Amino acid sequence: MRKIVFTFLMLASISAFAQKFDGLALTPPMGWNSWNTFATNVDENLIKSVADAMIMNGMWDAGYIYIVIDDGWEAMQRDSLGNIFPDPKRFPHGMKALGNYLHAHGFKFGIHNCAGTETCSGFPGGRGHEYQDARTYASWGVDYLKYDWCNHGTANAEETYKTMRDALYHAGRPVVFSICEWGTNEPWIWGPEIGHLWRTTGDITDCYDCQGVYSMGWKYILDKEAELTQYAGPDHWNDPDMLEVGNKGLTLAESRAHFTLWCMLAAPLMAGNDVRNMPEEIRDILTNKEVVAIDQDSLGKQGFRYMDQIGKQIWAKELSNGAWAICVFNSSTDPFKIRIDWNSLPFLKGTYSIRDIWHKQNLSTTASSFIEDIQSRDVVLLRLTPVK
Ligand code: GLA
C-alpha cells in the first residue's frame, strides 16, 4: 500500500512539474513586432509581406528572426468551446498556415495575448483559459508569446505569469515567454524563473524624451534601465520595449542613438517600423552587424552607465574575450567634443585597440586619449579589443 501511495505521489509530482523552456534566449531575442507601426491593423498579408521584406532587406540575415503579431489578431469572441481563434476576415487561412509560411521562410512565429480578461485593445484575454490557449498556440506552431497585463483585476502578477509558463510547458512546444507587465511588480526579481524577458516600463513611443500617461520616449526608459543592470543575463533579459528606430518622431541621430544604447543594454531587438518601406539609412542602422554583435555578445552582460553628467553619458559593456564596448551619448541639444583618457576608466586592464564602429574605422590604441566630435542626441560607439 505504502509503495502504491509513494508511486502515486511520484507520478503526481512529475506531472505537476513545470518550468520555463530553458536555453531559448541565450542572447537577446531579435525580430519584428507589429504594434509600434500598425497597432491593431494586422492581417496575414501584412505579416507575410513583412517576412518577405525582411529577407530582401538583410534583416533576417542580421538575426531578426521572430515575427510577432501584437494585439488585435483575435476574433472579438472565443468560439462555443472557449477556444481562441483569429479574425477570419483578416486571417482567412488561419494561424497554422501563417506559422507554416513563417517557418518555411526561416522565421519563428510570435503572437501576443494578455494575462487579463481582455487585451488592452479589448480582444479576448487568456485569464482562465491558459492551458487551453497554450495547447492552441502549440498546435499553430507558435514559438514566442508576448503576454500583456491589461484587465488583470486583482490578480497577482508572479502567480499569473507562472500559470501561463506552466501551461506552455505542459503544451510541450518550446516557446520564448515574454512577460509584458510594464515593470509594475518588479518582474526582474521573479521573472528569471518564469520568462525569458520582461518589460521594465510602460510603453515606448516614437519620440526622444516626451512623456504621456502610459508611454514615454526612449530617453526615460534608458534612465530606468540604468538601475537594472544586474538583473539581465543569458535566458533572462530586461526588456526596455520594442524599437522605434525609423519611426517618424525620431531624427536619424536619435534613431541611431536609440539603437546603439539598446544594444549596449543587451536589449531584445524587436524592430517596430515598417520594414517593407524604410530609407536606406534606417536599414543600415538596423542591419549593422558590428553593432548587433555587441547586443548579441555571448557573455550576455547588460552594459552599465559609467558616467552621467548633464548632457553627457558614457556607457560600458563587457564583451567576451576580454573586449569592451564603450558608448558616448550626447544627450544635450548642442554638439560637443569628447575626450577620454583611457587610464581613467577603472574597469579596463592593459591596452586595447580601438574600432570606431559607426565610422567603420580602426583607430589607434588606448595608449593615447580619444577625442571626437559628437552631434546632439547622437553617439560614438567604440569596440576595444585587448592588445596581446
Ligand atoms: C500594451 C503593451 C504594448 C502593446 C499594447 C497592445 O500597452 O505594453 O507593447 O502590446 O499593449 O495593446
Coordinates of C-alpha atoms and ligand atoms in Angstrom, one line a residue:
M1 CA 0.0 0.0 0.0
R2 CA 2.8 2.4 1.0
K3 CA 4.5 1.6 -2.3
I4 CA 1.4 2.4 -4.2
V5 CA 0.9 5.7 -2.4
F6 CA 4.6 6.6 -3.0
T7 CA 4.4 5.8 -6.7
F8 CA 1.2 7.8 -7.0
L9 CA 2.8 10.8 -5.3
M10 CA 5.9 10.5 -7.5
L11 CA 3.7 10.4 -10.7
A12 CA 1.6 13.3 -9.4
S13 CA 4.7 15.4 -8.7
I14 CA 6.2 14.6 -12.1
S15 CA 3.0 15.5 -14.0
A16 CA 2.8 18.8 -11.9
F17 CA 6.4 19.7 -12.7
A18 CA 6.8 22.7 -14.9
Q19 CA 9.4 25.3 -15.7
K20 CA 10.2 27.7 -18.4
F21 CA 11.8 26.2 -21.5
D22 CA 15.5 26.7 -20.8
G23 CA 18.1 27.9 -23.3
L24 CA 15.7 29.5 -25.9
A25 CA 17.1 33.1 -25.4
L26 CA 20.8 32.7 -24.6
T27 CA 21.3 36.0 -26.4
P28 CA 18.5 38.7 -26.5
P29 CA 15.7 37.7 -28.9
M30 CA 15.6 39.7 -32.2
G31 CA 12.8 40.2 -34.6
W32 CA 9.9 42.5 -35.6
N33 CA 6.7 43.3 -33.9
S34 CA 3.6 44.9 -35.5
W35 CA 2.5 47.2 -32.6
N36 CA 4.6 50.3 -32.9
T37 CA 3.6 51.0 -36.5
F38 CA 0.4 49.1 -37.2
A39 CA -1.4 48.9 -33.8
T40 CA -4.4 46.6 -34.3
N41 CA -4.3 46.8 -38.1
V42 CA -2.8 43.4 -38.6
D43 CA -3.7 40.8 -41.2
E44 CA -2.0 37.8 -42.8
N45 CA -0.9 39.8 -45.9
L46 CA 0.9 42.3 -43.8
I47 CA 2.7 39.6 -41.8
K48 CA 3.7 37.7 -45.0
S49 CA 4.9 40.9 -46.7
V50 CA 7.0 41.9 -43.7
A51 CA 8.6 38.4 -43.7
D52 CA 9.3 38.7 -47.5
A53 CA 10.8 42.2 -47.0
M54 CA 13.0 41.2 -44.1
I55 CA 14.6 38.5 -46.3
M56 CA 15.2 41.0 -49.1
N57 CA 16.5 43.9 -47.0
G58 CA 19.0 41.9 -44.9
M59 CA 17.2 41.9 -41.6
W60 CA 16.7 38.1 -41.5
D61 CA 20.4 37.7 -42.3
A62 CA 21.3 40.2 -39.5
G63 CA 19.5 38.0 -37.0
Y64 CA 15.9 39.3 -36.8
I65 CA 14.1 36.0 -36.8
Y66 CA 11.0 36.4 -34.6
I67 CA 7.9 37.9 -36.3
V68 CA 5.5 38.8 -33.6
I69 CA 1.8 39.7 -34.2
D70 CA 0.8 42.1 -31.4
D71 CA -2.7 43.0 -30.2
G72 CA -5.7 42.7 -32.5
W73 CA -5.3 39.4 -34.3
E74 CA -8.1 37.7 -32.4
A75 CA -11.8 37.4 -33.3
M76 CA -13.8 39.5 -30.8
Q77 CA -15.1 36.4 -29.0
R78 CA -14.0 32.9 -28.3
D79 CA -15.9 30.0 -30.0
S80 CA -18.6 28.0 -28.2
L81 CA -15.9 25.7 -26.7
G82 CA -13.9 28.6 -25.4
N83 CA -11.2 28.4 -28.0
I84 CA -9.4 31.5 -29.1
F85 CA -9.2 32.0 -32.9
P86 CA -8.1 34.7 -35.3
D87 CA -10.4 37.1 -37.0
P88 CA -11.5 35.1 -40.1
K89 CA -11.6 38.2 -42.4
R90 CA -8.1 39.3 -41.6
F91 CA -6.6 35.8 -41.2
P92 CA -8.7 33.8 -43.7
H93 CA -6.2 30.9 -43.9
G94 CA -5.8 30.7 -40.1
M95 CA -2.8 30.9 -37.8
K96 CA -1.4 27.4 -38.5
A97 CA -1.0 28.3 -42.2
L98 CA 0.6 31.6 -41.3
G99 CA 3.0 29.9 -38.9
N100 CA 3.9 27.4 -41.7
Y101 CA 4.6 30.3 -44.0
L102 CA 6.9 32.0 -41.5
H103 CA 8.7 28.7 -40.7
A104 CA 9.2 27.9 -44.3
H105 CA 10.9 31.3 -44.8
G106 CA 13.3 30.7 -41.8
F107 CA 11.4 32.8 -39.2
K108 CA 9.9 32.0 -35.9
F109 CA 6.3 32.7 -35.1
G110 CA 5.3 35.1 -32.3
I111 CA 2.0 36.1 -31.0
H112 CA 0.6 38.5 -28.4
N113 CA -2.2 37.9 -25.8
C114 CA -2.9 39.1 -22.3
A115 CA -3.0 37.7 -18.8
G116 CA -6.2 39.6 -18.1
T117 CA -9.7 39.0 -19.2
E118 CA -9.3 41.2 -22.3
T119 CA -6.2 42.5 -24.1
C120 CA -5.5 46.3 -23.9
S121 CA -7.4 46.7 -27.2
G122 CA -10.5 44.7 -26.0
F123 CA -9.9 41.3 -27.6
P124 CA -10.3 38.1 -25.6
G125 CA -7.6 37.7 -23.0
G126 CA -6.2 34.5 -21.6
R127 CA -7.4 34.6 -18.0
G128 CA -8.9 31.2 -17.1
H129 CA -8.0 29.8 -20.5
E130 CA -4.3 29.4 -20.0
Y131 CA -3.9 25.7 -20.6
Q132 CA -6.4 25.7 -23.5
D133 CA -4.7 28.6 -25.2
A134 CA -1.2 27.1 -24.7
R135 CA -2.4 24.0 -26.5
T136 CA -3.9 26.1 -29.3
Y137 CA -0.7 28.1 -29.7
A138 CA 1.3 24.9 -29.8
S139 CA -1.0 23.5 -32.5
W140 CA -0.4 26.7 -34.6
G141 CA 3.4 26.3 -34.2
V142 CA 3.8 29.4 -32.1
D143 CA 7.4 29.9 -30.9
Y144 CA 7.1 33.2 -28.9
L145 CA 4.4 34.6 -26.7
K146 CA 4.2 38.2 -25.5
Y147 CA 1.8 38.2 -22.6
D148 CA 0.4 41.6 -21.6
W149 CA -1.1 42.8 -18.3
C150 CA -4.3 44.8 -19.1
N151 CA -7.5 44.0 -17.3
H152 CA -5.9 41.8 -14.7
G153 CA -8.2 42.9 -11.9
T154 CA -6.7 41.9 -8.5
A155 CA -4.5 39.0 -9.9
N156 CA -1.1 38.5 -8.5
A157 CA 1.5 39.1 -11.3
E158 CA 4.0 36.4 -10.4
E159 CA 1.3 33.7 -9.9
T160 CA -0.5 34.7 -13.1
Y161 CA 2.6 34.6 -15.3
K162 CA 3.7 31.3 -13.6
T163 CA 0.3 29.8 -14.6
M164 CA 0.9 30.7 -18.2
R165 CA 4.5 29.4 -18.0
D166 CA 3.3 26.1 -16.7
A167 CA 0.6 25.9 -19.3
L168 CA 3.1 26.5 -22.1
Y169 CA 5.4 23.8 -20.6
H170 CA 2.6 21.3 -20.5
A171 CA 1.6 22.0 -24.1
G172 CA 5.0 20.8 -24.9
R173 CA 6.2 23.2 -27.6
P174 CA 9.2 25.3 -26.7
V175 CA 8.1 28.9 -26.5
V176 CA 10.0 32.1 -25.6
F177 CA 7.9 33.7 -22.9
S178 CA 7.9 37.5 -22.9
I179 CA 6.5 39.0 -19.7
C180 CA 4.8 42.3 -20.6
E181 CA 3.9 43.5 -17.2
W182 CA 5.5 47.0 -17.6
G183 CA 7.7 46.7 -14.5
T184 CA 4.8 47.3 -12.1
N185 CA 5.6 44.4 -9.8
E186 CA 9.4 44.3 -10.2
P187 CA 9.4 41.3 -12.7
W188 CA 13.3 41.5 -12.7
I189 CA 13.1 39.8 -9.3
W190 CA 10.7 36.9 -10.1
G191 CA 10.9 36.9 -13.9
P192 CA 14.1 34.8 -14.5
E193 CA 12.3 31.6 -13.3
I194 CA 9.2 32.4 -15.4
G195 CA 10.1 34.0 -18.6
H196 CA 12.9 34.8 -21.0
L197 CA 12.4 38.6 -20.9
W198 CA 10.3 41.1 -19.0
R199 CA 9.2 44.6 -19.8
T200 CA 10.6 47.2 -17.3
T201 CA 8.4 50.2 -18.1
G202 CA 5.2 51.5 -19.7
D203 CA 5.1 51.7 -23.5
I204 CA 7.8 53.3 -25.7
T205 CA 6.6 55.9 -28.2
D206 CA 8.4 57.4 -31.2
C207 CA 10.0 60.4 -29.5
Y208 CA 13.2 61.1 -27.7
D209 CA 12.0 62.5 -24.4
C210 CA 8.3 63.1 -24.4
Q211 CA 6.1 61.7 -21.7
G212 CA 2.4 60.6 -21.8
V213 CA 0.3 58.8 -19.2
Y214 CA 1.2 55.3 -20.3
S215 CA 4.0 56.0 -22.8
M216 CA 7.4 57.7 -23.0
G217 CA 10.3 58.5 -25.2
W218 CA 13.4 56.2 -25.2
K219 CA 15.5 58.6 -23.0
Y220 CA 13.3 57.9 -20.0
I221 CA 13.4 54.2 -20.5
L222 CA 17.2 54.4 -20.7
D223 CA 17.3 56.0 -17.3
K224 CA 15.2 53.2 -15.8
E225 CA 17.4 50.5 -17.4
A226 CA 20.5 52.0 -15.7
E227 CA 19.1 50.8 -12.4
L228 CA 18.5 47.3 -13.5
T229 CA 21.9 46.2 -15.0
Q230 CA 22.5 43.4 -12.5
Y231 CA 19.2 41.5 -13.4
A232 CA 19.9 40.7 -17.0
G233 CA 21.8 37.6 -18.3
P234 CA 21.5 34.8 -20.8
D235 CA 17.9 33.5 -21.0
H236 CA 16.6 36.3 -18.7
W237 CA 16.7 39.8 -20.1
N238 CA 15.4 43.2 -19.1
D239 CA 13.2 44.4 -22.0
P240 CA 13.2 48.2 -22.4
D241 CA 10.5 47.7 -25.1
M242 CA 10.5 47.5 -28.9
L243 CA 12.5 49.7 -31.2
E244 CA 11.2 53.0 -32.6
V245 CA 14.1 53.2 -34.9
G246 CA 12.9 54.7 -38.2
N247 CA 9.6 55.9 -36.9
K248 CA 8.6 59.4 -37.7
G249 CA 9.1 61.1 -34.3
L250 CA 12.8 60.4 -34.2
T251 CA 15.6 62.1 -36.2
L252 CA 18.2 59.9 -37.8
A253 CA 20.7 60.7 -35.0
E254 CA 18.0 59.8 -32.3
S255 CA 17.3 56.6 -34.1
R256 CA 21.0 55.7 -34.2
A257 CA 21.5 56.6 -30.6
H258 CA 18.4 54.6 -29.5
F259 CA 19.5 51.5 -31.4
T260 CA 23.1 51.8 -30.1
L261 CA 22.0 52.2 -26.5
W262 CA 19.5 49.3 -26.8
C263 CA 22.5 47.2 -28.0
M264 CA 24.6 48.4 -25.0
L265 CA 21.7 47.3 -22.8
A266 CA 21.7 43.8 -24.3
A267 CA 18.0 44.5 -25.0
P268 CA 15.8 42.3 -27.1
L269 CA 15.9 43.9 -30.6
M270 CA 12.3 44.0 -31.9
A271 CA 12.1 46.3 -34.8
G272 CA 8.9 48.4 -34.8
N273 CA 9.0 50.3 -38.1
D274 CA 7.5 49.5 -41.5
V275 CA 10.5 47.4 -42.6
R276 CA 8.8 47.0 -46.1
N277 CA 9.4 50.6 -46.8
M278 CA 12.3 52.1 -45.0
P279 CA 15.0 54.6 -46.0
E280 CA 18.5 53.1 -46.6
E281 CA 20.0 54.9 -43.7
I282 CA 17.5 53.2 -41.3
R283 CA 18.1 49.8 -42.8
D284 CA 21.8 50.5 -42.4
I285 CA 21.3 51.1 -38.7
L286 CA 19.1 48.1 -38.0
T287 CA 21.4 45.7 -40.0
N288 CA 24.8 46.9 -38.9
K289 CA 26.3 43.6 -37.9
E290 CA 29.0 45.1 -35.7
V291 CA 26.5 46.9 -33.6
V292 CA 24.2 43.9 -33.4
A293 CA 27.2 41.8 -32.3
I294 CA 27.5 44.0 -29.2
D295 CA 23.9 43.3 -28.3
Q296 CA 24.3 39.6 -29.1
D297 CA 27.6 39.1 -27.4
S298 CA 27.7 35.6 -25.8
L299 CA 28.9 36.9 -22.4
G300 CA 25.3 38.2 -22.0
K301 CA 26.1 41.2 -19.8
Q302 CA 24.0 44.3 -19.9
G303 CA 26.0 47.4 -20.2
F304 CA 26.2 49.9 -17.3
R305 CA 26.2 53.7 -17.2
Y306 CA 29.7 54.6 -16.1
M307 CA 29.3 58.4 -16.3
D308 CA 26.2 60.5 -16.2
Q309 CA 26.8 64.3 -16.4
I310 CA 24.3 66.9 -17.7
G311 CA 24.2 66.3 -21.5
K312 CA 26.9 63.6 -21.5
Q313 CA 26.9 59.9 -20.7
I314 CA 29.4 57.1 -21.0
W315 CA 28.1 53.5 -21.2
A316 CA 30.3 50.4 -21.0
K317 CA 29.5 46.8 -21.8
E318 CA 31.8 43.9 -21.1
L319 CA 32.1 41.5 -24.0
S320 CA 33.5 38.1 -24.5
N321 CA 37.3 37.5 -24.9
G322 CA 38.2 40.5 -22.7
A323 CA 36.8 43.1 -25.1
W324 CA 34.6 46.1 -24.2
A325 CA 32.1 48.3 -26.0
I326 CA 32.1 51.9 -25.0
C327 CA 29.3 54.3 -26.0
V328 CA 29.4 58.0 -25.5
F329 CA 26.0 59.6 -25.7
N330 CA 25.4 63.3 -26.3
S331 CA 22.1 63.9 -24.6
S332 CA 22.3 67.7 -25.0
T333 CA 21.0 69.9 -27.7
D334 CA 24.4 71.0 -28.8
P335 CA 27.4 69.2 -30.3
F336 CA 30.4 68.7 -28.1
K337 CA 33.9 67.3 -28.3
I338 CA 34.5 64.2 -26.1
R339 CA 37.9 63.4 -24.7
I340 CA 38.5 60.1 -23.0
D341 CA 41.7 59.4 -21.1
W342 CA 41.6 55.7 -21.0
N343 CA 43.5 55.2 -17.8
S344 CA 40.7 56.9 -16.0
L345 CA 38.3 54.0 -16.7
P346 CA 39.0 51.7 -13.8
F347 CA 37.5 48.6 -15.4
L348 CA 39.9 48.5 -18.3
K349 CA 43.0 46.3 -17.9
G350 CA 46.0 47.0 -20.1
T351 CA 46.0 48.3 -23.6
Y352 CA 43.3 47.8 -26.2
S353 CA 43.0 48.5 -29.9
I354 CA 40.0 50.8 -30.8
R355 CA 37.5 50.4 -33.6
D356 CA 35.0 53.3 -34.2
I357 CA 32.0 51.2 -35.2
W358 CA 29.6 53.7 -36.9
H359 CA 32.5 55.3 -38.7
K360 CA 33.8 51.9 -39.7
Q361 CA 37.4 52.9 -38.8
N362 CA 40.2 51.3 -36.9
L363 CA 41.8 53.9 -34.7
S364 CA 45.0 53.7 -32.6
T365 CA 45.1 52.2 -29.2
T366 CA 44.1 53.2 -25.6
A367 CA 47.7 54.3 -25.1
S368 CA 46.6 57.7 -26.2
S369 CA 43.5 59.8 -25.5
F370 CA 40.4 59.6 -27.7
I371 CA 39.0 62.8 -29.0
E372 CA 35.9 63.1 -31.2
D373 CA 33.0 65.5 -32.0
I374 CA 29.6 64.2 -31.3
Q375 CA 26.4 65.8 -32.6
S376 CA 23.4 66.4 -30.5
R377 CA 21.5 63.3 -29.4
D378 CA 24.0 61.1 -31.2
V379 CA 26.5 58.6 -30.1
V380 CA 30.0 57.4 -30.7
L381 CA 30.4 53.6 -30.4
L382 CA 33.8 52.0 -29.8
R383 CA 34.9 48.4 -29.6
L384 CA 38.0 47.9 -27.5
T385 CA 40.0 44.6 -28.1
P386 CA 42.9 43.7 -25.8
V387 CA 46.3 44.0 -27.4
K388 CA 48.2 40.8 -26.7
Ligands
GLA1 C1 0.4 47.2 -24.0 C2 1.8 46.7 -24.3 C3 2.2 47.2 -25.7 C4 1.3 46.6 -26.7 C5 -0.2 47.0 -26.4 C6 -1.2 46.3 -27.2 O1 0.3 48.5 -23.9 O2 2.7 47.2 -23.4 O3 3.5 46.8 -26.0 O4 1.4 45.2 -26.7 O5 -0.5 46.7 -25.0 O6 -2.5 46.7 -26.9

